[in-house]
Short mmCIF file of C-alpha atoms in Angstrom, two decimals:
data_model
loop_
_atom_site.label_atom_id
_atom_site.label_comp_id
_atom_site.label_asym_id
_atom_site.label_seq_id
_atom_site.Cartn_x
_atom_site.Cartn_y
_atom_site.Cartn_z
CA UNK A 1 -96.03 -158.63 -38.14
CA UNK A 2 -94.24 -155.47 -38.26
CA UNK A 3 -96.61 -154.30 -41.35
CA UNK A 4 -99.60 -155.10 -39.27
CA UNK A 5 -98.26 -153.00 -36.30
CA UNK A 6 -97.61 -149.86 -38.06
CA UNK A 7 -101.19 -150.17 -39.85
CA UNK A 8 -102.72 -150.37 -36.50
CA UNK A 9 -100.75 -147.91 -34.48
CA UNK A 10 -101.48 -145.30 -37.60
CA UNK A 11 -105.28 -145.94 -37.45
CA UNK A 12 -105.18 -145.34 -33.77
CA UNK A 13 -103.17 -142.02 -34.05
CA UNK A 14 -104.80 -140.72 -36.94
CA UNK A 15 -108.14 -142.59 -37.94
CA UNK A 16 -108.52 -145.45 -40.57
CA UNK A 17 -107.83 -142.85 -43.42
CA UNK A 18 -104.28 -142.34 -42.75
CA UNK A 19 -103.40 -146.05 -42.01
CA UNK A 20 -101.38 -146.46 -45.09
CA UNK A 21 -98.44 -143.74 -44.53
CA UNK A 22 -95.60 -145.06 -45.46
CA UNK A 23 -93.65 -145.64 -42.18
CA UNK A 24 -90.64 -147.25 -41.03
CA UNK A 25 -91.28 -149.67 -38.18
CA UNK A 26 -89.40 -151.12 -34.84
CA UNK A 27 -90.16 -151.47 -31.30
CA UNK A 28 -89.21 -147.96 -30.38
CA UNK A 29 -91.69 -146.67 -32.89
CA UNK A 30 -94.17 -149.07 -31.60
CA UNK A 31 -93.80 -147.46 -28.36
CA UNK A 32 -93.59 -143.73 -29.48
CA UNK A 33 -96.82 -144.26 -31.30
CA UNK A 34 -98.76 -146.08 -28.59
CA UNK A 35 -98.41 -143.14 -26.00
CA UNK A 36 -101.32 -142.58 -24.01
CA UNK A 37 -101.69 -139.74 -21.25
CA UNK A 38 -103.08 -141.62 -18.03
CA UNK A 39 -104.92 -140.02 -15.68
CA UNK A 40 -105.93 -143.29 -13.49
CA UNK A 41 -103.05 -144.89 -11.46
CA UNK A 42 -102.69 -147.92 -8.92
CA UNK A 43 -101.15 -147.09 -5.82
CA UNK A 44 -98.30 -149.18 -6.34
CA UNK A 45 -94.90 -147.46 -5.62
CA UNK A 46 -92.03 -147.72 -8.21
CA UNK A 47 -89.02 -150.10 -8.14
CA UNK A 48 -86.16 -148.50 -6.59
CA UNK A 49 -83.83 -146.85 -9.06
CA UNK A 50 -86.72 -145.89 -11.31
CA UNK A 51 -86.48 -142.11 -10.54
CA UNK A 52 -82.58 -142.13 -11.23
CA UNK A 53 -83.18 -144.04 -14.49
CA UNK A 54 -85.89 -141.34 -15.39
CA UNK A 55 -83.24 -138.65 -14.58
CA UNK A 56 -80.51 -140.34 -16.41
CA UNK A 57 -82.65 -140.50 -19.54
CA UNK A 58 -83.89 -136.84 -18.87
CA UNK A 59 -80.22 -135.44 -18.53
CA UNK A 60 -79.53 -137.48 -21.90
CA UNK A 61 -81.51 -134.87 -23.97
CA UNK A 62 -79.85 -132.17 -25.79
CA UNK A 63 -79.21 -128.87 -23.92
CA UNK A 64 -78.75 -125.56 -25.56
CA UNK A 65 -75.21 -124.82 -25.51
CA UNK A 66 -74.94 -127.27 -22.73
CA UNK A 67 -76.36 -124.75 -20.17
CA UNK A 68 -78.35 -127.55 -18.61
CA UNK A 69 -80.86 -124.81 -17.25
CA UNK A 70 -83.26 -127.14 -15.79
CA UNK A 71 -84.01 -129.21 -12.77
CA UNK A 72 -86.47 -131.67 -11.62
CA UNK A 73 -88.28 -131.87 -8.29
CA UNK A 74 -89.49 -135.66 -7.31
CA UNK A 75 -92.42 -135.35 -5.35
CA UNK A 76 -94.12 -138.29 -3.01
CA UNK A 77 -95.27 -136.61 -0.06
CA UNK A 78 -99.21 -136.70 -0.07
CA UNK A 79 -99.39 -133.38 1.52
CA UNK A 80 -97.42 -131.60 -1.12
CA UNK A 81 -99.30 -133.61 -3.81
CA UNK A 82 -102.32 -132.22 -2.70
CA UNK A 83 -100.99 -128.65 -2.62
CA UNK A 84 -100.06 -129.17 -6.28
CA UNK A 85 -103.28 -130.82 -7.13
CA UNK A 86 -104.98 -127.80 -5.68
CA UNK A 87 -103.28 -125.49 -8.06
CA UNK A 88 -103.98 -127.94 -10.88
CA UNK A 89 -107.93 -127.44 -10.30
CA UNK A 90 -108.26 -130.28 -8.25
CA UNK A 91 -106.92 -133.00 -10.75
CA UNK A 92 -107.26 -136.24 -8.63
CA UNK A 93 -104.46 -138.04 -10.16
CA UNK A 94 -101.96 -135.56 -9.20
CA UNK A 95 -102.90 -137.13 -5.27
CA UNK A 96 -103.30 -140.71 -6.76
CA UNK A 97 -100.12 -141.16 -8.62
CA UNK A 98 -97.27 -142.40 -6.57
CA UNK A 99 -94.67 -140.03 -7.99
CA UNK A 100 -95.29 -136.44 -9.19
CA UNK A 101 -92.06 -135.00 -11.09
CA UNK A 102 -92.05 -131.27 -11.34
CA UNK A 103 -89.99 -129.92 -14.41
CA UNK A 104 -88.29 -126.60 -13.80
CA UNK A 105 -86.76 -124.11 -15.94
CA UNK A 106 -83.90 -122.97 -13.76
CA UNK A 107 -81.90 -119.94 -14.09
CA UNK A 108 -81.00 -119.98 -10.42
CA UNK A 109 -77.99 -122.55 -10.70
CA UNK A 110 -75.98 -120.08 -12.83
CA UNK A 111 -76.69 -117.16 -11.17
CA UNK A 112 -75.68 -118.53 -7.71
CA UNK A 113 -72.54 -119.72 -9.82
CA UNK A 114 -71.95 -116.26 -11.18
CA UNK A 115 -72.41 -114.70 -7.74
CA UNK A 116 -69.81 -117.00 -6.20
CA UNK A 117 -67.23 -116.18 -8.57
CA UNK A 118 -68.23 -112.51 -8.73
CA UNK A 119 -69.07 -112.69 -12.65
CA UNK A 120 -71.85 -110.92 -14.22
CA UNK A 121 -74.91 -113.03 -15.61
CA UNK A 122 -77.03 -110.29 -16.86
CA UNK A 123 -77.95 -112.61 -19.79
CA UNK A 124 -80.16 -114.48 -17.75
CA UNK A 125 -82.55 -111.58 -17.56
CA UNK A 126 -83.81 -111.90 -21.09
CA UNK A 127 -86.63 -113.72 -22.34
CA UNK A 128 -84.58 -115.72 -24.49
CA UNK A 129 -83.14 -117.52 -21.53
CA UNK A 130 -86.19 -118.20 -19.71
CA UNK A 131 -87.08 -120.00 -23.29
CA UNK A 132 -83.77 -121.73 -23.19
CA UNK A 133 -84.84 -123.22 -19.68
CA UNK A 134 -88.12 -124.11 -20.80
CA UNK A 135 -87.25 -125.90 -24.00
CA UNK A 136 -84.55 -127.93 -22.32
CA UNK A 137 -86.71 -128.96 -19.41
CA UNK A 138 -89.41 -130.02 -21.93
CA UNK A 139 -86.76 -131.99 -24.03
CA UNK A 140 -85.72 -133.57 -20.94
CA UNK A 141 -89.36 -134.52 -19.72
CA UNK A 142 -90.30 -136.00 -22.86
CA UNK A 143 -87.07 -138.50 -22.66
CA UNK A 144 -88.16 -139.46 -19.24
CA UNK A 145 -91.59 -140.01 -20.47
CA UNK A 146 -90.11 -142.50 -23.29
CA UNK A 147 -87.92 -143.91 -20.59
CA UNK A 148 -90.77 -144.69 -18.23
CA UNK A 149 -93.11 -146.10 -20.81
CA UNK A 150 -90.27 -148.61 -21.80
CA UNK A 151 -90.31 -149.44 -17.88
CA UNK A 152 -94.23 -150.26 -18.37
CA UNK A 153 -94.80 -147.16 -16.59
CA UNK A 154 -97.61 -144.46 -17.56
CA UNK A 155 -97.62 -140.78 -16.92
CA UNK A 156 -99.62 -137.50 -18.07
CA UNK A 157 -98.09 -133.78 -17.87
CA UNK A 158 -99.84 -131.32 -15.91
CA UNK A 159 -99.55 -127.94 -17.50
CA UNK A 160 -102.08 -126.73 -14.96
CA UNK A 161 -99.33 -125.93 -12.46
CA UNK A 162 -98.83 -122.78 -14.61
CA UNK A 163 -102.17 -121.49 -13.33
CA UNK A 164 -100.32 -120.49 -10.18
CA UNK A 165 -96.58 -120.60 -10.63
CA UNK A 166 -95.98 -118.60 -7.09
CA UNK A 167 -97.88 -121.15 -5.21
CA UNK A 168 -95.92 -123.87 -6.81
CA UNK A 169 -92.66 -122.30 -6.01
CA UNK A 170 -93.90 -121.87 -2.50
CA UNK A 171 -94.86 -125.46 -2.00
CA UNK A 172 -91.52 -126.57 -3.59
CA UNK A 173 -89.20 -124.18 -1.88
CA UNK A 174 -88.10 -122.72 -5.32
CA UNK A 175 -85.37 -120.01 -5.38
CA UNK A 176 -86.17 -117.09 -7.59
CA UNK A 177 -85.52 -117.38 -11.21
CA UNK A 178 -86.93 -120.72 -11.27
CA UNK A 179 -90.45 -121.53 -13.12
CA UNK A 180 -92.24 -124.97 -12.79
CA UNK A 181 -92.87 -125.36 -16.19
CA UNK A 182 -95.08 -128.40 -15.93
CA UNK A 183 -95.99 -131.39 -13.60
CA UNK A 184 -95.76 -134.97 -14.63
CA UNK A 185 -97.76 -137.76 -12.80
CA UNK A 186 -95.80 -141.12 -12.74
CA UNK A 187 -96.99 -144.59 -11.66
CA UNK A 188 -98.74 -147.73 -13.17
CA UNK A 189 -102.02 -147.21 -15.22
CA UNK A 190 -104.91 -148.84 -13.48
CA UNK A 191 -106.04 -151.48 -15.92
CA UNK A 192 -109.75 -151.03 -14.30
CA UNK A 193 -109.66 -147.23 -15.92
CA UNK A 194 -107.82 -147.65 -19.27
CA UNK A 195 -106.90 -144.83 -21.22
CA UNK A 196 -106.72 -144.60 -25.08
CA UNK A 197 -104.24 -143.44 -28.06
CA UNK A 198 -106.07 -139.88 -28.87
CA UNK A 199 -106.30 -139.34 -32.35
CA UNK A 200 -104.52 -136.35 -33.83
CA UNK A 201 -104.53 -133.83 -36.76
CA UNK A 202 -103.89 -135.41 -40.12
CA UNK A 203 -100.28 -134.96 -41.09
CA UNK A 204 -101.05 -132.45 -44.12
CA UNK A 205 -101.88 -130.02 -41.60
CA UNK A 206 -98.84 -130.16 -39.43
CA UNK A 207 -96.03 -131.22 -41.62
CA UNK A 208 -95.09 -128.53 -44.54
CA UNK A 209 -92.76 -129.26 -47.19
CA UNK A 210 -89.91 -126.61 -47.87
CA UNK A 211 -92.29 -123.68 -47.00
CA UNK A 212 -95.40 -123.16 -44.71
CA UNK A 213 -98.42 -124.28 -46.66
CA UNK A 214 -102.04 -124.88 -45.41
CA UNK A 215 -101.76 -125.19 -41.72
CA UNK A 216 -105.62 -124.85 -41.24
CA UNK A 217 -107.05 -126.33 -44.63
CA UNK A 218 -110.77 -126.81 -44.01
CA UNK A 219 -111.02 -129.93 -45.38
CA UNK A 220 -108.27 -131.44 -43.10
CA UNK A 221 -109.75 -129.81 -40.25
CA UNK A 222 -113.32 -131.03 -40.86
CA UNK A 223 -112.06 -134.60 -41.39
CA UNK A 224 -110.09 -134.44 -38.04
CA UNK A 225 -113.50 -132.94 -36.30
CA UNK A 226 -114.90 -136.25 -37.82
CA UNK A 227 -112.18 -138.40 -36.47
CA UNK A 228 -112.17 -137.12 -32.89
CA UNK A 229 -115.84 -137.09 -32.76
CA UNK A 230 -116.04 -140.75 -33.59
CA UNK A 231 -113.30 -141.13 -30.78
CA UNK A 232 -115.24 -139.25 -28.33
CA UNK A 233 -118.19 -141.26 -28.94
CA UNK A 234 -116.52 -144.48 -28.36
CA UNK A 235 -115.00 -143.20 -25.21
CA UNK A 236 -118.47 -142.18 -24.14
CA UNK A 237 -117.48 -138.72 -23.86
CA UNK A 238 -119.23 -135.67 -25.07
CA UNK A 239 -118.68 -135.71 -28.97
CA UNK A 240 -117.77 -132.15 -29.31
CA UNK A 241 -114.79 -132.76 -32.21
CA UNK A 242 -111.95 -130.68 -31.94
CA UNK A 243 -112.78 -127.26 -33.41
CA UNK A 244 -115.21 -126.33 -30.80
CA UNK A 245 -113.15 -127.34 -27.66
CA UNK A 246 -109.98 -125.75 -29.00
CA UNK A 247 -111.77 -122.46 -29.65
CA UNK A 248 -113.55 -122.63 -26.36
CA UNK A 249 -109.93 -123.03 -24.60
CA UNK A 250 -108.49 -119.76 -26.66
CA UNK A 251 -111.33 -117.37 -26.51
CA UNK A 252 -110.17 -115.38 -24.11
CA UNK A 253 -108.47 -114.65 -20.91
CA UNK A 254 -111.32 -115.87 -18.87
CA UNK A 255 -110.86 -119.43 -20.12
CA UNK A 256 -106.95 -119.58 -19.40
CA UNK A 257 -107.77 -120.64 -15.91
CA UNK A 258 -105.27 -117.81 -14.21
CA UNK A 259 -102.57 -118.44 -16.76
CA UNK A 260 -103.52 -115.03 -18.35
CA UNK A 261 -101.52 -113.67 -15.38
CA UNK A 262 -98.53 -115.92 -16.23
CA UNK A 263 -96.19 -112.66 -17.42
CA UNK A 264 -96.85 -111.10 -13.86
CA UNK A 265 -96.10 -114.25 -11.95
CA UNK A 266 -92.86 -114.67 -13.69
CA UNK A 267 -91.92 -111.20 -12.72
CA UNK A 268 -92.76 -111.93 -9.09
CA UNK A 269 -90.64 -115.02 -9.47
CA UNK A 270 -87.62 -112.73 -10.43
CA UNK A 271 -87.36 -113.26 -14.41
CA UNK A 272 -86.39 -110.22 -16.15
CA UNK A 273 -88.26 -111.18 -19.55
CA UNK A 274 -86.12 -108.55 -21.53
CA UNK B 1 -74.37 -157.91 -20.41
CA UNK B 2 -77.41 -155.40 -19.53
CA UNK B 3 -75.17 -154.77 -16.41
CA UNK B 4 -72.06 -153.93 -18.37
CA UNK B 5 -74.44 -151.81 -20.63
CA UNK B 6 -75.85 -149.30 -17.70
CA UNK B 7 -72.44 -149.23 -16.17
CA UNK B 8 -70.96 -148.08 -19.46
CA UNK B 9 -73.78 -145.73 -20.25
CA UNK B 10 -73.60 -144.14 -17.14
CA UNK B 11 -69.68 -143.33 -17.04
CA UNK B 12 -69.92 -141.75 -20.49
CA UNK B 13 -72.95 -139.80 -19.37
CA UNK B 14 -71.72 -138.77 -15.86
CA UNK B 15 -68.07 -139.66 -15.65
CA UNK B 16 -66.83 -142.77 -13.63
CA UNK B 17 -68.21 -141.66 -10.29
CA UNK B 18 -71.63 -142.19 -11.14
CA UNK B 19 -71.35 -145.53 -13.03
CA UNK B 20 -72.81 -147.27 -10.07
CA UNK B 21 -76.15 -145.62 -10.17
CA UNK B 22 -79.11 -147.77 -9.55
CA UNK B 23 -80.57 -147.63 -12.93
CA UNK B 24 -82.99 -149.98 -14.59
CA UNK B 25 -81.92 -151.00 -18.02
CA UNK B 26 -83.36 -152.04 -21.54
CA UNK B 27 -82.86 -151.30 -25.06
CA UNK B 28 -84.77 -148.19 -25.34
CA UNK B 29 -83.01 -146.86 -22.10
CA UNK B 30 -79.50 -147.84 -23.75
CA UNK B 31 -80.71 -145.72 -26.74
CA UNK B 32 -81.46 -142.60 -24.97
CA UNK B 33 -78.39 -142.44 -22.77
CA UNK B 34 -76.19 -142.99 -26.04
CA UNK B 35 -77.82 -139.82 -27.44
CA UNK B 36 -75.21 -137.50 -28.62
CA UNK B 37 -75.59 -134.23 -30.92
CA UNK B 38 -74.24 -135.09 -34.25
CA UNK B 39 -72.69 -131.89 -36.73
CA UNK B 40 -71.29 -134.13 -39.27
CA UNK B 41 -73.23 -135.97 -41.76
CA UNK B 42 -72.62 -137.98 -44.83
CA UNK B 43 -74.62 -136.63 -47.80
CA UNK B 44 -76.96 -139.75 -48.28
CA UNK B 45 -80.59 -138.90 -48.54
CA UNK B 46 -83.06 -140.62 -46.10
CA UNK B 47 -85.17 -143.57 -47.05
CA UNK B 48 -88.73 -142.66 -48.41
CA UNK B 49 -91.19 -142.88 -45.30
CA UNK B 50 -88.73 -141.59 -42.81
CA UNK B 51 -90.22 -137.75 -42.71
CA UNK B 52 -93.68 -139.30 -42.14
CA UNK B 53 -92.21 -141.79 -39.48
CA UNK B 54 -90.62 -138.89 -37.58
CA UNK B 55 -93.63 -136.75 -37.76
CA UNK B 56 -96.15 -139.59 -36.71
CA UNK B 57 -93.80 -139.99 -33.61
CA UNK B 58 -93.75 -136.30 -33.10
CA UNK B 59 -97.51 -136.18 -33.30
CA UNK B 60 -97.82 -139.09 -30.52
CA UNK B 61 -96.31 -136.86 -27.98
CA UNK B 62 -98.55 -135.10 -25.47
CA UNK B 63 -100.24 -131.96 -26.59
CA UNK B 64 -101.50 -129.32 -23.75
CA UNK B 65 -105.52 -129.62 -24.18
CA UNK B 66 -105.10 -131.33 -27.49
CA UNK B 67 -104.53 -127.81 -29.01
CA UNK B 68 -101.79 -129.01 -31.48
CA UNK B 69 -100.18 -125.74 -31.34
CA UNK B 70 -97.43 -126.72 -33.46
CA UNK B 71 -96.43 -127.48 -36.91
CA UNK B 72 -92.89 -128.45 -38.80
CA UNK B 73 -91.18 -127.50 -41.99
CA UNK B 74 -89.18 -129.84 -43.65
CA UNK B 75 -86.50 -128.23 -45.89
CA UNK B 76 -84.45 -130.31 -48.17
CA UNK B 77 -83.67 -127.33 -50.76
CA UNK B 78 -80.13 -126.30 -50.68
CA UNK B 79 -80.90 -122.74 -51.14
CA UNK B 80 -83.15 -122.45 -48.00
CA UNK B 81 -80.56 -124.45 -45.81
CA UNK B 82 -78.11 -121.81 -46.69
CA UNK B 83 -80.44 -119.26 -45.67
CA UNK B 84 -81.10 -120.72 -42.24
CA UNK B 85 -77.35 -121.57 -41.92
CA UNK B 86 -76.54 -117.84 -42.25
CA UNK B 87 -79.16 -117.04 -39.67
CA UNK B 88 -77.42 -119.90 -37.42
CA UNK B 89 -74.28 -117.85 -37.85
CA UNK B 90 -72.87 -119.90 -40.68
CA UNK B 91 -73.23 -123.44 -39.15
CA UNK B 92 -72.09 -125.84 -41.81
CA UNK B 93 -74.11 -128.80 -40.73
CA UNK B 94 -77.14 -126.87 -41.43
CA UNK B 95 -76.32 -127.13 -45.15
CA UNK B 96 -74.58 -130.46 -45.16
CA UNK B 97 -77.63 -132.56 -43.57
CA UNK B 98 -79.98 -134.12 -46.11
CA UNK B 99 -82.95 -132.87 -43.93
CA UNK B 100 -83.60 -129.77 -41.88
CA UNK B 101 -86.50 -129.74 -39.48
CA UNK B 102 -87.66 -126.53 -38.45
CA UNK B 103 -90.20 -126.82 -35.30
CA UNK B 104 -92.72 -124.26 -35.08
CA UNK B 105 -95.06 -123.10 -32.16
CA UNK B 106 -97.98 -122.51 -34.15
CA UNK B 107 -100.84 -120.18 -32.76
CA UNK B 108 -101.99 -119.52 -36.73
CA UNK B 109 -103.92 -122.50 -37.08
CA UNK B 110 -106.51 -121.80 -34.35
CA UNK B 111 -106.73 -118.06 -35.38
CA UNK B 112 -107.55 -119.04 -38.91
CA UNK B 113 -110.10 -121.41 -37.67
CA UNK B 114 -111.51 -118.88 -35.18
CA UNK B 115 -111.55 -116.11 -38.08
CA UNK B 116 -113.44 -118.85 -40.63
CA UNK B 117 -115.84 -119.13 -37.82
CA UNK B 118 -116.00 -115.68 -36.48
CA UNK B 119 -115.26 -116.94 -32.97
CA UNK B 120 -112.92 -114.93 -30.71
CA UNK B 121 -109.21 -116.16 -30.42
CA UNK B 122 -107.90 -113.67 -27.85
CA UNK B 123 -106.59 -116.23 -25.64
CA UNK B 124 -103.75 -116.37 -28.39
CA UNK B 125 -102.35 -113.06 -27.44
CA UNK B 126 -101.01 -114.15 -24.13
CA UNK B 127 -97.54 -115.36 -23.14
CA UNK B 128 -98.97 -118.42 -21.91
CA UNK B 129 -100.29 -119.67 -25.15
CA UNK B 130 -97.02 -119.20 -26.97
CA UNK B 131 -95.48 -121.11 -24.25
CA UNK B 132 -97.86 -123.78 -24.92
CA UNK B 133 -96.90 -123.71 -28.44
CA UNK B 134 -93.17 -123.66 -27.61
CA UNK B 135 -93.32 -126.54 -25.10
CA UNK B 136 -95.44 -128.74 -27.63
CA UNK B 137 -93.01 -128.26 -30.24
CA UNK B 138 -90.16 -129.33 -28.18
CA UNK B 139 -92.18 -132.47 -26.82
CA UNK B 140 -92.80 -133.12 -30.41
CA UNK B 141 -89.08 -132.74 -31.80
CA UNK B 142 -87.78 -134.74 -29.11
CA UNK B 143 -90.01 -137.95 -29.88
CA UNK B 144 -88.79 -137.29 -33.41
CA UNK B 145 -85.29 -137.42 -32.12
CA UNK B 146 -85.80 -140.71 -30.20
CA UNK B 147 -87.45 -142.03 -33.47
CA UNK B 148 -84.96 -140.96 -35.73
CA UNK B 149 -82.11 -142.65 -33.58
CA UNK B 150 -84.14 -145.89 -33.72
CA UNK B 151 -83.62 -145.73 -37.31
CA UNK B 152 -79.90 -145.17 -37.08
CA UNK B 153 -80.03 -141.58 -37.78
CA UNK B 154 -78.60 -138.63 -35.98
CA UNK B 155 -79.45 -135.09 -35.52
CA UNK B 156 -78.61 -131.91 -33.59
CA UNK B 157 -81.09 -129.25 -32.61
CA UNK B 158 -80.15 -125.70 -34.01
CA UNK B 159 -81.41 -123.05 -31.31
CA UNK B 160 -79.40 -120.45 -33.11
CA UNK B 161 -82.42 -119.94 -35.44
CA UNK B 162 -83.65 -117.67 -32.81
CA UNK B 163 -80.89 -115.40 -33.41
CA UNK B 164 -83.12 -113.96 -36.10
CA UNK B 165 -86.71 -115.49 -36.09
CA UNK B 166 -87.80 -112.81 -38.78
CA UNK B 167 -85.53 -113.95 -41.08
CA UNK B 168 -86.61 -117.48 -40.57
CA UNK B 169 -89.96 -116.54 -41.01
CA UNK B 170 -89.23 -114.91 -44.48
CA UNK B 171 -87.18 -117.96 -45.58
CA UNK B 172 -90.04 -120.46 -44.69
CA UNK B 173 -93.18 -118.21 -45.64
CA UNK B 174 -94.22 -118.33 -41.98
CA UNK B 175 -97.59 -116.60 -41.28
CA UNK B 176 -98.02 -114.15 -38.42
CA UNK B 177 -98.24 -115.99 -34.89
CA UNK B 178 -96.10 -118.66 -35.85
CA UNK B 179 -92.25 -118.76 -34.38
CA UNK B 180 -89.43 -120.96 -35.52
CA UNK B 181 -88.68 -122.56 -32.12
CA UNK B 182 -85.39 -124.18 -33.44
CA UNK B 183 -84.28 -126.15 -36.25
CA UNK B 184 -83.09 -129.76 -36.14
CA UNK B 185 -80.38 -131.19 -38.88
CA UNK B 186 -81.19 -134.87 -39.75
CA UNK B 187 -79.08 -137.57 -41.41
CA UNK B 188 -76.44 -140.38 -41.44
CA UNK B 189 -73.63 -139.61 -38.81
CA UNK B 190 -70.49 -139.17 -41.00
CA UNK B 191 -68.01 -142.14 -39.35
CA UNK B 192 -65.06 -140.23 -40.04
CA UNK B 193 -65.89 -137.28 -37.83
CA UNK B 194 -67.60 -139.16 -34.86
CA UNK B 195 -69.62 -137.46 -32.09
CA UNK B 196 -69.22 -138.38 -28.33
CA UNK B 197 -71.55 -138.75 -25.67
CA UNK B 198 -71.44 -135.65 -23.69
CA UNK B 199 -71.05 -135.88 -19.88
CA UNK B 200 -73.79 -133.94 -18.06
CA UNK B 201 -74.30 -132.61 -14.16
CA UNK B 202 -74.12 -134.91 -11.28
CA UNK B 203 -77.83 -136.08 -10.59
CA UNK B 204 -77.48 -134.44 -7.02
CA UNK B 205 -77.49 -131.19 -8.72
CA UNK B 206 -80.60 -131.78 -10.94
CA UNK B 207 -82.77 -133.97 -8.86
CA UNK B 208 -84.34 -132.25 -5.81
CA UNK B 209 -86.58 -134.77 -3.57
CA UNK B 210 -89.51 -133.15 -2.16
CA UNK B 211 -88.13 -129.69 -1.97
CA UNK B 212 -85.46 -127.67 -4.19
CA UNK B 213 -82.26 -128.39 -2.51
CA UNK B 214 -78.69 -127.74 -3.65
CA UNK B 215 -78.66 -126.86 -7.45
CA UNK B 216 -75.42 -125.08 -7.39
CA UNK B 217 -73.50 -127.09 -4.57
CA UNK B 218 -69.77 -126.08 -4.95
CA UNK B 219 -68.49 -129.63 -4.69
CA UNK B 220 -70.90 -130.76 -7.37
CA UNK B 221 -70.07 -128.05 -9.74
CA UNK B 222 -66.34 -128.39 -9.06
CA UNK B 223 -66.66 -132.31 -9.65
CA UNK B 224 -68.41 -131.52 -13.11
CA UNK B 225 -65.84 -129.11 -14.22
CA UNK B 226 -63.45 -131.64 -13.83
CA UNK B 227 -65.35 -134.46 -15.48
CA UNK B 228 -66.18 -131.87 -18.45
CA UNK B 229 -62.43 -131.06 -18.59
CA UNK B 230 -61.06 -134.58 -18.75
CA UNK B 231 -63.85 -134.97 -21.57
CA UNK B 232 -62.71 -131.76 -23.40
CA UNK B 233 -58.92 -132.84 -23.21
CA UNK B 234 -59.97 -136.43 -24.92
CA UNK B 235 -61.95 -134.47 -27.79
CA UNK B 236 -58.89 -132.39 -28.27
CA UNK B 237 -61.34 -129.54 -27.50
CA UNK B 238 -60.01 -126.44 -25.39
CA UNK B 239 -59.88 -127.74 -21.56
CA UNK B 240 -62.24 -124.91 -20.34
CA UNK B 241 -64.82 -127.14 -18.17
CA UNK B 242 -68.23 -126.26 -17.83
CA UNK B 243 -68.42 -122.91 -15.37
CA UNK B 244 -66.28 -120.87 -17.58
CA UNK B 245 -67.90 -121.55 -20.72
CA UNK B 246 -71.49 -121.31 -19.29
CA UNK B 247 -71.08 -118.03 -17.62
CA UNK B 248 -69.36 -116.59 -20.74
CA UNK B 249 -72.61 -117.40 -22.31
CA UNK B 250 -74.96 -115.74 -20.07
CA UNK B 251 -72.67 -112.66 -19.05
CA UNK B 252 -74.70 -110.33 -21.03
CA UNK B 253 -76.77 -109.10 -23.87
CA UNK B 254 -73.74 -109.05 -26.19
CA UNK B 255 -73.32 -112.83 -25.91
CA UNK B 256 -76.63 -113.73 -26.70
CA UNK B 257 -75.91 -113.60 -30.74
CA UNK B 258 -78.90 -111.39 -31.33
CA UNK B 259 -81.47 -113.28 -29.24
CA UNK B 260 -81.22 -110.20 -26.83
CA UNK B 261 -83.79 -108.98 -29.23
CA UNK B 262 -86.23 -111.92 -29.40
CA UNK B 263 -89.16 -110.15 -27.75
CA UNK B 264 -89.13 -107.32 -30.11
CA UNK B 265 -88.94 -109.80 -33.01
CA UNK B 266 -91.99 -111.91 -31.28
CA UNK B 267 -93.89 -108.90 -31.46
CA UNK B 268 -92.99 -108.25 -35.10
CA UNK B 269 -94.09 -111.84 -35.61
CA UNK B 270 -97.56 -110.81 -34.38
CA UNK B 271 -97.50 -112.20 -30.87
CA UNK B 272 -99.35 -110.62 -28.23
CA UNK B 273 -97.12 -111.54 -25.34
CA UNK B 274 -99.74 -110.24 -22.63
#
């Protein structure tokens, strides 16, 4: 039973060729491997206490030096969701999901405490400290994702909020030194519009032993292009494979949907980036 | 039983005042809330297949536009662990843990594929794309943490690898456009030197509804200082509370252990940071 579970899960995650990876197995692992990003929700509200549960899980993730340089805004108001959706290029699920979390790298808390105590907080002006906030927000959000999936809920991250972080800051009343790292739609998946597990690169490209090896091995990339093309055909999506779509996304600033101006936006939001 | 579980878990995570938060409960949530960072390991090796399991869980986390801009190096060689430990200010557990994962923001894979296909990859030179790699690496690592804890293992992140990313790149043979975001010690916790659940800020400071509210509310901060002081006394640590230690860490560049030079290091590693 457990054996069948891992073989099926691995075949969905990597394609049939890797179904025999020697993985351990339990219910938590089964849940993690079955993750899918969901972009179609039922309108049903979440049960009371769900938000507090997700935040307790999020706060249980590690925090660099326990600085806790992150916060989260929970948005249910349709007008605010529409504003966020507009920033994200009109993604419908941002309006449709009953709950949209916006995960923040938040250096304003320590800045405010320092000001109150008349203590210097010059360290907040360094790029490193912004990265601490971003990393801690991501760790927290991922714990929330694991938690919500354990409750039968589904979600998708919305990196496209970084298309215009200044507009997001205005919509949510963020103080200076706070960046909306990404949004996170949460709700019940609409069974009429199901999402599938997306295949990933073979482990041989991603996992390196002792030293960095062949991260872009041509045979591995070609195998993944075939796996993803077959997946796309099964989903009635354009069978582009991976390489073509990924290279399209990184070809230049014009393909970054405004995020080529992220550095200027961060400066406007008050970050030092030293 | 489940009720007792959540009350106890919340009291450990937030102090007794928040033990009545209205959270949902199941085994996955119990595992997430019980997380602790472990810095003392038994020498026992991990069972075969553990590494592949953790990477499968990590790859199951969301990836921005499916770009998969991360990789991981698994280090078991004692000499390499000693080099990493030296970068991290001599942290003993980096040598002691049987496995040290180093999570990488990896833009080199797409760069190599683009070069092979004679396609432009100018988008990789933007700060946004580095952030995508960092965020995706953090999401992946957190899934690995959930997975390893489900297998009875323990871990701690080592942000101090960012004290000197160039030295880490040399130790692991990283190509240009790859950043070691953080290390990750993995092993069996030594029961003779147990770790405890660390209390976190009250939810009232971290969770904002609809708009950003009081992220540094003085009463909430004071309550947390008392909770953390009591925790430190129980652990026979110096009872500094939170505010004092956190402000010490962000007081200026001299407190950042070399990470005030992160931006220069990123440029040396080949990142454009536009």
